[in-house]
Coordinates of C-alpha atoms and ligand atoms in Angstrom, one line a residue:
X13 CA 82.0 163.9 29.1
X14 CA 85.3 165.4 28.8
X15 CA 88.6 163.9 27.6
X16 CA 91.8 163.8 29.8
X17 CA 94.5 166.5 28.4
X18 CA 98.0 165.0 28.7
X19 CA 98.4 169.1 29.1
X20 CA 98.6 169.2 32.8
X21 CA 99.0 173.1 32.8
X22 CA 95.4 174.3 32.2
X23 CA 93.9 171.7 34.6
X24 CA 90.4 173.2 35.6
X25 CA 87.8 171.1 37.8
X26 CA 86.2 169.4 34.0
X27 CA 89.8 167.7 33.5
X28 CA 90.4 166.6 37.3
X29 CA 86.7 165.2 36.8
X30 CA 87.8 163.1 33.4
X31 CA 90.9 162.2 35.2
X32 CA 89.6 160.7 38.1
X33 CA 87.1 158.6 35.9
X34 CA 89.8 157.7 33.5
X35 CA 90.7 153.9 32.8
X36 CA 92.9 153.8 30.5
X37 CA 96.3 152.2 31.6
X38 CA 98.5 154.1 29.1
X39 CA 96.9 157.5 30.2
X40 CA 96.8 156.4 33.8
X41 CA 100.6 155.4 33.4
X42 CA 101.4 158.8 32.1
X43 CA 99.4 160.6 34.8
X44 CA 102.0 158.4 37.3
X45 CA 104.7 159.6 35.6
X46 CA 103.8 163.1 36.1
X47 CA 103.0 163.4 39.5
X48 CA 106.5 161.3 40.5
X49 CA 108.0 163.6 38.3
X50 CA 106.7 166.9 40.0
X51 CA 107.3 165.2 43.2
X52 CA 110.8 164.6 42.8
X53 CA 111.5 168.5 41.1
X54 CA 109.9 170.3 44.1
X55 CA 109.9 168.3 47.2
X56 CA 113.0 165.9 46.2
X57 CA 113.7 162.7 47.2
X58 CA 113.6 162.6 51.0
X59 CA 110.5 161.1 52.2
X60 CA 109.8 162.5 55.9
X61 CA 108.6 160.1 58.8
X62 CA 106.3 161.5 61.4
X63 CA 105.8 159.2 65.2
X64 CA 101.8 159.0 65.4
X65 CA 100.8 158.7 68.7
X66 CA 96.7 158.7 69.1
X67 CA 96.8 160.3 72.5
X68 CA 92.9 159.5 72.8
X69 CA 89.7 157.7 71.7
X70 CA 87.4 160.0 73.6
X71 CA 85.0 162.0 71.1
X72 CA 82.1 164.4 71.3
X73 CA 81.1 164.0 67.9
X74 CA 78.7 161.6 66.2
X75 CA 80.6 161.8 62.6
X76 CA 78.8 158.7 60.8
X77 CA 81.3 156.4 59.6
X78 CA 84.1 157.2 62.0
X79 CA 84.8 154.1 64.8
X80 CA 85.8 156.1 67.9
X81 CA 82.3 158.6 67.3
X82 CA 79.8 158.9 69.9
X83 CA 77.1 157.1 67.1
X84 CA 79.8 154.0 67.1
X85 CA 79.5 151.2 68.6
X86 CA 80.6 151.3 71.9
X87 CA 84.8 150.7 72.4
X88 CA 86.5 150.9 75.8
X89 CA 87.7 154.7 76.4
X90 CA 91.1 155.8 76.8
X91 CA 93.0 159.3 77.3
X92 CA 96.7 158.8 77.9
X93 CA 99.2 160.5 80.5
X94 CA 101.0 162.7 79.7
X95 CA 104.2 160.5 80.9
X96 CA 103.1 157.9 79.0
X97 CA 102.9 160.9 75.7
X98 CA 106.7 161.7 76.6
X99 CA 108.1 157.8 76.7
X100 CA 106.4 157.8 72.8
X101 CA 107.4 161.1 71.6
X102 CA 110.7 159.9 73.3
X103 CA 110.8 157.1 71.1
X104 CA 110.0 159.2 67.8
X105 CA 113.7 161.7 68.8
X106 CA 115.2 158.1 69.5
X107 CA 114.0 157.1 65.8
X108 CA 115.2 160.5 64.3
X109 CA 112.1 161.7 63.5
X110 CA 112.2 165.5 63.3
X111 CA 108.0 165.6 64.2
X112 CA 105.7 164.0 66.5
X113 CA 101.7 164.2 65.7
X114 CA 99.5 164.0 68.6
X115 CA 95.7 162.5 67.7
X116 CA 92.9 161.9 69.0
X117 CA 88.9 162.6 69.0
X118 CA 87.6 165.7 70.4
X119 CA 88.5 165.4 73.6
X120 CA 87.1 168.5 76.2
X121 CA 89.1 165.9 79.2
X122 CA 92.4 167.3 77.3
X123 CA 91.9 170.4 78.1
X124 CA 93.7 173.9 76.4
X125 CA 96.1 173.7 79.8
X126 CA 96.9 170.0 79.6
X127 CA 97.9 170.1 75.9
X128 CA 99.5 172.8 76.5
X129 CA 101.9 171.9 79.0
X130 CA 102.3 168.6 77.1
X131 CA 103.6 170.9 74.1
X132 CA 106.1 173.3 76.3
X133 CA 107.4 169.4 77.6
X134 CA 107.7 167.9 74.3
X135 CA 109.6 171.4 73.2
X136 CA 111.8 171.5 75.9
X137 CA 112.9 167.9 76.1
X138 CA 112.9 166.6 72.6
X139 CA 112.5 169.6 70.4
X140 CA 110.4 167.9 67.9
X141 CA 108.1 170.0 65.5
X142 CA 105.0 169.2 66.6
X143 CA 101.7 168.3 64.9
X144 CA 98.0 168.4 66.0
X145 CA 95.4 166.4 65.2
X146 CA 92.6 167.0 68.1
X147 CA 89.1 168.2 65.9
X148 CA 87.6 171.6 66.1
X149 CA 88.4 173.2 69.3
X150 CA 88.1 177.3 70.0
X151 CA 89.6 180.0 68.9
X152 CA 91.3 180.4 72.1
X153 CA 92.8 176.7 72.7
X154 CA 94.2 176.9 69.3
X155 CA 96.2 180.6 70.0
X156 CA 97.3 178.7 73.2
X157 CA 98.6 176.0 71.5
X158 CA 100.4 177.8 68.9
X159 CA 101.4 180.3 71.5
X160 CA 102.9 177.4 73.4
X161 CA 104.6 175.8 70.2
X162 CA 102.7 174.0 68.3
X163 CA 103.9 174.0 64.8
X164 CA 101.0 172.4 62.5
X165 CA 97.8 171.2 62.5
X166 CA 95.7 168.5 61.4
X167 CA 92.0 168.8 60.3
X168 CA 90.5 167.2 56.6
X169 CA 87.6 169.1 55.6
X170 CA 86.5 165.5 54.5
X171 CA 83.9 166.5 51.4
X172 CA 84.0 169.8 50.0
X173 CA 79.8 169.1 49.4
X174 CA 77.9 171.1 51.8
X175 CA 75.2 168.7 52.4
X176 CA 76.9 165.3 52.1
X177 CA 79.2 166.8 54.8
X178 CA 75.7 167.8 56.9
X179 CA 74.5 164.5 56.0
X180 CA 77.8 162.6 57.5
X181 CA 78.3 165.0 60.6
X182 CA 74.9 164.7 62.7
X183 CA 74.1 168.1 64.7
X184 CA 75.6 167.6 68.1
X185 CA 74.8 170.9 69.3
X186 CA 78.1 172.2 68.7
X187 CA 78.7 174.4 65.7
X188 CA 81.1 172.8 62.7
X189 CA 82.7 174.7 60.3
X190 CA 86.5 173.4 59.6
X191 CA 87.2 175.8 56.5
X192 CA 86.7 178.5 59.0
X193 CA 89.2 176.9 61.3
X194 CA 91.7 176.2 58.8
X195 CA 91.3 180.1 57.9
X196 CA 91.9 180.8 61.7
X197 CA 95.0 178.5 62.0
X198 CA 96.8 180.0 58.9
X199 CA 96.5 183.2 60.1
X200 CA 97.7 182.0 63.8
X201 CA 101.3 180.8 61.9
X202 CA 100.1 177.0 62.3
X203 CA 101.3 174.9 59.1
X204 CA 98.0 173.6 57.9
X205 CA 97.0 170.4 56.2
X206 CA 93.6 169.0 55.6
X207 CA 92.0 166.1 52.9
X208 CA 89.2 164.2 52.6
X209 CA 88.1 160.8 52.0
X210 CA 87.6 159.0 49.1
X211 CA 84.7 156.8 48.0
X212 CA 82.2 158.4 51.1
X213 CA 78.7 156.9 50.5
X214 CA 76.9 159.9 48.7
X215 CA 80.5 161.7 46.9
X216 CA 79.8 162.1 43.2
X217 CA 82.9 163.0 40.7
X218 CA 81.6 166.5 40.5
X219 CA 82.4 167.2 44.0
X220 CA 85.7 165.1 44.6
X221 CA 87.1 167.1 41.2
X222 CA 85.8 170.1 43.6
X223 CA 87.5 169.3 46.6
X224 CA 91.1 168.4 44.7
X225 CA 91.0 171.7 42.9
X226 CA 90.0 173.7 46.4
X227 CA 92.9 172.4 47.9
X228 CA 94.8 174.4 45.3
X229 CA 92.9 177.4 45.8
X230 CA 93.3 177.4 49.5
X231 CA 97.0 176.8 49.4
X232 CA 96.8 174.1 51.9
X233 CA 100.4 173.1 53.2
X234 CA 99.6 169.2 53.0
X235 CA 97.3 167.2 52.1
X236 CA 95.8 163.8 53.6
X237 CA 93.6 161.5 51.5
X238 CA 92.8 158.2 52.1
X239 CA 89.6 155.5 51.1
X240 CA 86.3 155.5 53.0
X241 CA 86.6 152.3 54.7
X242 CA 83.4 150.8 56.0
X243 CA 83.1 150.6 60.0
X244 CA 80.2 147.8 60.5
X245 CA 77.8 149.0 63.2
X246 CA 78.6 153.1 61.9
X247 CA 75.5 155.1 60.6
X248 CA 77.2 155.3 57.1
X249 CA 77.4 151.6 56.8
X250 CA 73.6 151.3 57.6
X251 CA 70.6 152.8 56.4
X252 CA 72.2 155.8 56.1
X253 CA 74.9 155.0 53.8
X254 CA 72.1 152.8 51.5
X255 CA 70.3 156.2 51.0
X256 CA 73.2 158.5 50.2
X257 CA 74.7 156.1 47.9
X258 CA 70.8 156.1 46.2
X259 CA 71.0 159.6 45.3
X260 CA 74.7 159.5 44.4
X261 CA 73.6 157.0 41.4
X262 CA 76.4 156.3 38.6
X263 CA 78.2 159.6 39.6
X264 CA 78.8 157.9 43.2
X265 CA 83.2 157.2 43.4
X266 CA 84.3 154.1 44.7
X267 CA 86.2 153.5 47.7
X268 CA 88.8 151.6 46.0
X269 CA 92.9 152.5 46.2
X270 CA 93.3 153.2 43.0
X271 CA 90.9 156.2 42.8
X272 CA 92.7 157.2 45.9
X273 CA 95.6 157.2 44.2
X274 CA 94.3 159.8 41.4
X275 CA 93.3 161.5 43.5
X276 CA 96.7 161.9 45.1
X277 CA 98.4 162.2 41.7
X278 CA 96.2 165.2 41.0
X279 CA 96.7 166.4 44.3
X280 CA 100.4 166.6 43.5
X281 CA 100.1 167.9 40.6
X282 CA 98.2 170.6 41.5
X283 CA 100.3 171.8 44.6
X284 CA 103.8 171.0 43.8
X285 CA 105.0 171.6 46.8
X286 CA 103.0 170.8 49.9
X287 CA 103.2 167.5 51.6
X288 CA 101.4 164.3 51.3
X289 CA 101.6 161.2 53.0
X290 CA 101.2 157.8 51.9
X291 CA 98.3 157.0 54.5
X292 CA 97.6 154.0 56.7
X293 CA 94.5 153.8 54.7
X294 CA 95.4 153.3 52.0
X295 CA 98.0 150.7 53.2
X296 CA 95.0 148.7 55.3
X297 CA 93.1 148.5 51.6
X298 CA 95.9 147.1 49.8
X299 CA 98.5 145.8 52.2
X300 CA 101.1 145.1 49.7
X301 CA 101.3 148.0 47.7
X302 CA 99.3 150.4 49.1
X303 CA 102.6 152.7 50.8
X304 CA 104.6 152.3 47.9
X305 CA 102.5 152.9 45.2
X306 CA 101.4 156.5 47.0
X307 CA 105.1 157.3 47.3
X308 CA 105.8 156.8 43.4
X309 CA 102.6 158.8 43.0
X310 CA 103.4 161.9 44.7
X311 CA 103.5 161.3 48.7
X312 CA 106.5 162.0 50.4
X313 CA 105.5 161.5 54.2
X314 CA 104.8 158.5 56.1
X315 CA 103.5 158.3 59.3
X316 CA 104.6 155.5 61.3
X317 CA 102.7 154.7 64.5
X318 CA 104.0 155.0 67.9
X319 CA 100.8 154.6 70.1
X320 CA 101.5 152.0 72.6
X321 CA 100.5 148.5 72.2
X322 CA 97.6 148.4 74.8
X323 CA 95.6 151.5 73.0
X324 CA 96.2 150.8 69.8
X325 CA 93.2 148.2 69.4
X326 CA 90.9 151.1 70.9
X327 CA 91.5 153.7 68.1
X328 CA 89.9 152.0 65.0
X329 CA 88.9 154.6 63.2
X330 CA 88.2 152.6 60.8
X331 CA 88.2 148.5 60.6
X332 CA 91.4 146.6 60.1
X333 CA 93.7 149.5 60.5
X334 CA 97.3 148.4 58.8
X335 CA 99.9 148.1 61.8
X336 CA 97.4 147.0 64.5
X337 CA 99.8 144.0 65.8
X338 CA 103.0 145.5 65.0
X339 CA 105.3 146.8 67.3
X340 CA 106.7 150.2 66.7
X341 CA 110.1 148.6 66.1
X342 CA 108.8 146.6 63.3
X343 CA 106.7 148.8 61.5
X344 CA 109.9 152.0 61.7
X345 CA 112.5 149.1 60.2
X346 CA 109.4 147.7 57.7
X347 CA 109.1 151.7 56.5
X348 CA 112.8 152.4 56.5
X349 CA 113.6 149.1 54.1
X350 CA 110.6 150.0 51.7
X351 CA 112.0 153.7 51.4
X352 CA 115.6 152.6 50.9
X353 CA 114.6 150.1 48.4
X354 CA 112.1 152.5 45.8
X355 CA 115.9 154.5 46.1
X356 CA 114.5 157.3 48.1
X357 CA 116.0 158.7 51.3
X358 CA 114.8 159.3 54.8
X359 CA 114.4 163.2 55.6
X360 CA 116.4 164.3 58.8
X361 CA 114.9 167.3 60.4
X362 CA 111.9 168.8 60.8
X363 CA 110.5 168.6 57.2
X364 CA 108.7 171.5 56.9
X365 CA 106.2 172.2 53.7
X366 CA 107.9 173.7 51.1
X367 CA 104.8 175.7 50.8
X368 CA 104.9 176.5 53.8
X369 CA 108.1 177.7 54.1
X370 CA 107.7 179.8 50.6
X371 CA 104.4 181.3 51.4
X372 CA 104.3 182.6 55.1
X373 CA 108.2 182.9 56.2
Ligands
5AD406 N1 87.4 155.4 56.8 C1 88.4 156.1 56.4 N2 88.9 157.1 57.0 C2 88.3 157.5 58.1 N3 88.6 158.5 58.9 C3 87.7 158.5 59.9 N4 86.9 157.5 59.8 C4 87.2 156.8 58.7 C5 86.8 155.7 58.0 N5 85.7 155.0 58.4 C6 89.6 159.6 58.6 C7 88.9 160.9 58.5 C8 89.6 161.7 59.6 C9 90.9 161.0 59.8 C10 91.6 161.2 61.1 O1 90.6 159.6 59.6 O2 89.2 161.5 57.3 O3 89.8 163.1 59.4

């Protein structure tokens, strides 16, 4: 077993394992420190607010612990118009957010031509940098998107371990490869983040040290990371979650915020200057502190959520999702107080990565 090194310049994947499984709270303090610190030298204080509108639940996957998957107990299906997109994405330039991030499953009813005019509208009447979150699509939708202007894209790599990732993403007769794609869209000029979970049924320490310290080596532009929260009714929280967790044994990493929140740290750490938001996941497993402890740990985005009221219930990814019953009003004024007050300041524009800005333009 190897000791943490308050040297955080010659971190190799042995030290970001003895990290993660560190416990104590002076070293864990100092680790805090550091990645705050880093934070605040290379992306500065403005934390960056991005409207999340989940366009739609429709999916063609069976990923095993995700709620809107084909595998998942069956929720009412929705894809929303494209004026009912606009009236959100209005509401994000309304807000002064410089980016709107479109979501949803893999979709083949939005189609390359549909998104596409829905990014040429979104350009021409707000423009908003725009994000995509939509799963593995083709080579050719992507190009169109970009071609069309869309500025980033959205797609965690969720486990770096090639067999728990088989394990938790069932054959559907299409092909999945999403380092490949992330490849593809860096070369396309798309801004790229990716992430994983934390705490999936099966992860050992070896291989979440693994996937912090390929982030670094794949200069991602941001990074998402959030707990594996259990969706009853999901594969992963049946048999097949039992079994994986079996062959995990003691190297299996809970789900619990605050290994999220080293894994964050490190994350920071690591790449200086990408961006990393405080996720909803983490705020759904610890209401009251979740956000702001991820911002004084290295995040700098948050991600409020514009879908409307009626569709929000239907895109559970996962159980409990924080911000269910709010209105967008309430959780925009709740983000902008807890900002102001940990003396930080909301970023005007499009907040682009740093990384991204110093590594492709
Ligand atoms: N628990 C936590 N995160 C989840 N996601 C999907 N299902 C769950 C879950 N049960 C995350 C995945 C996906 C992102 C959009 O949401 O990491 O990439």
């Amino acid at each position: 077993m190897y000791m943490v090194s308050l040297d955080f310049n010659n971190l190799d994947k042995n030290l970001i394992r003895a990290w993660l499984q560190e416990v104590d709270p002076q070293k864990l303090n100092y680790l805090w420190e550091k990645a705050d610190e880093i934070r605040q030298k290379y992306v500065g204080d403005d934390i960056w607010l991005r409207g999340l509108v989940e366009i739609s639940n429709h999916c063609v996957r069976s990923c095993a612990y995700c709620g809107i998957s084909k595998c998942a107990p069956v929720v009412e299906k929705y894809r929303m118009s494209e004026d009912e997109i606009l009236t959100a994405v209005k509401q994000a330039a309304d807000y002064g957010f410089g980016t709107v991030v479109l979501q949803s499953g893999e979709d083949m009813g939005l189609t390359a031509t549909r998104i596409t005019e829905i990014i040429r509208s979104i350009k021409s009447k707000t423009g908003l940098a725009i994000t995509l979150s939509l799963g593995e699509r083709s080579v050719g939708d992507l190009e169109d998107w970009r071609k069309a202007g869309a500025d980033r894209y959205l797609l965690r790599f969720e486990t770096s371990d090639v067999e728990l990732y088989k394990q938790i993403h069932p054959n559907t007769g299409r092909q999945s490869d999403r380092f490949v794609q992330l490849e593809l869209m860096r070369q396309m000029g798309y801004e790229i983040g990716t992430g994983v979970m934390v705490g999936i049924p099966g992860q050992t320490w070896g291989s979440l040290a693994n996937d912090i310290w390929l982030f670094r080596k794949y200069g991602m532009d941001m990074i998402g990371l959030g707990p594996y929260l259990e969706n009853e009714g999901t594969p992963l929280a049946g048999e097949l979650g039992k079994k994986l967790k079996n062959s995990a044994t003691a190297d299996q990493v809970p789900n619990d915020d605050l290994t999220t929140l080293k894994v964050l740290a490190l994350t920071r750490i690591l790449c200086p200057n990408i961006n990393i938001p405080a996720t909803t996941a983490l705020a759904t497993i610890n209401p009251e502190k979740g956000r702001s402890h991820a911002l004084q740990r290295g995040a700098n985005v948050v991600m409020p959520n514009l879908t409307p009221h009626k569709y929000r219930t239907l895109y559970q990814i996962y159980p409990g999702k924080a911000g269910l019953h709010e209105t967008a009003e309430f959780s925009r004024e709740e983000i902008e107080r807890q900002i102001i007050s940990l003396g930080r300041t909301i970023g005007r524009g499009a907040g682009t990565s740093s990384h991204f800005k110093q590594h492709c333009h």
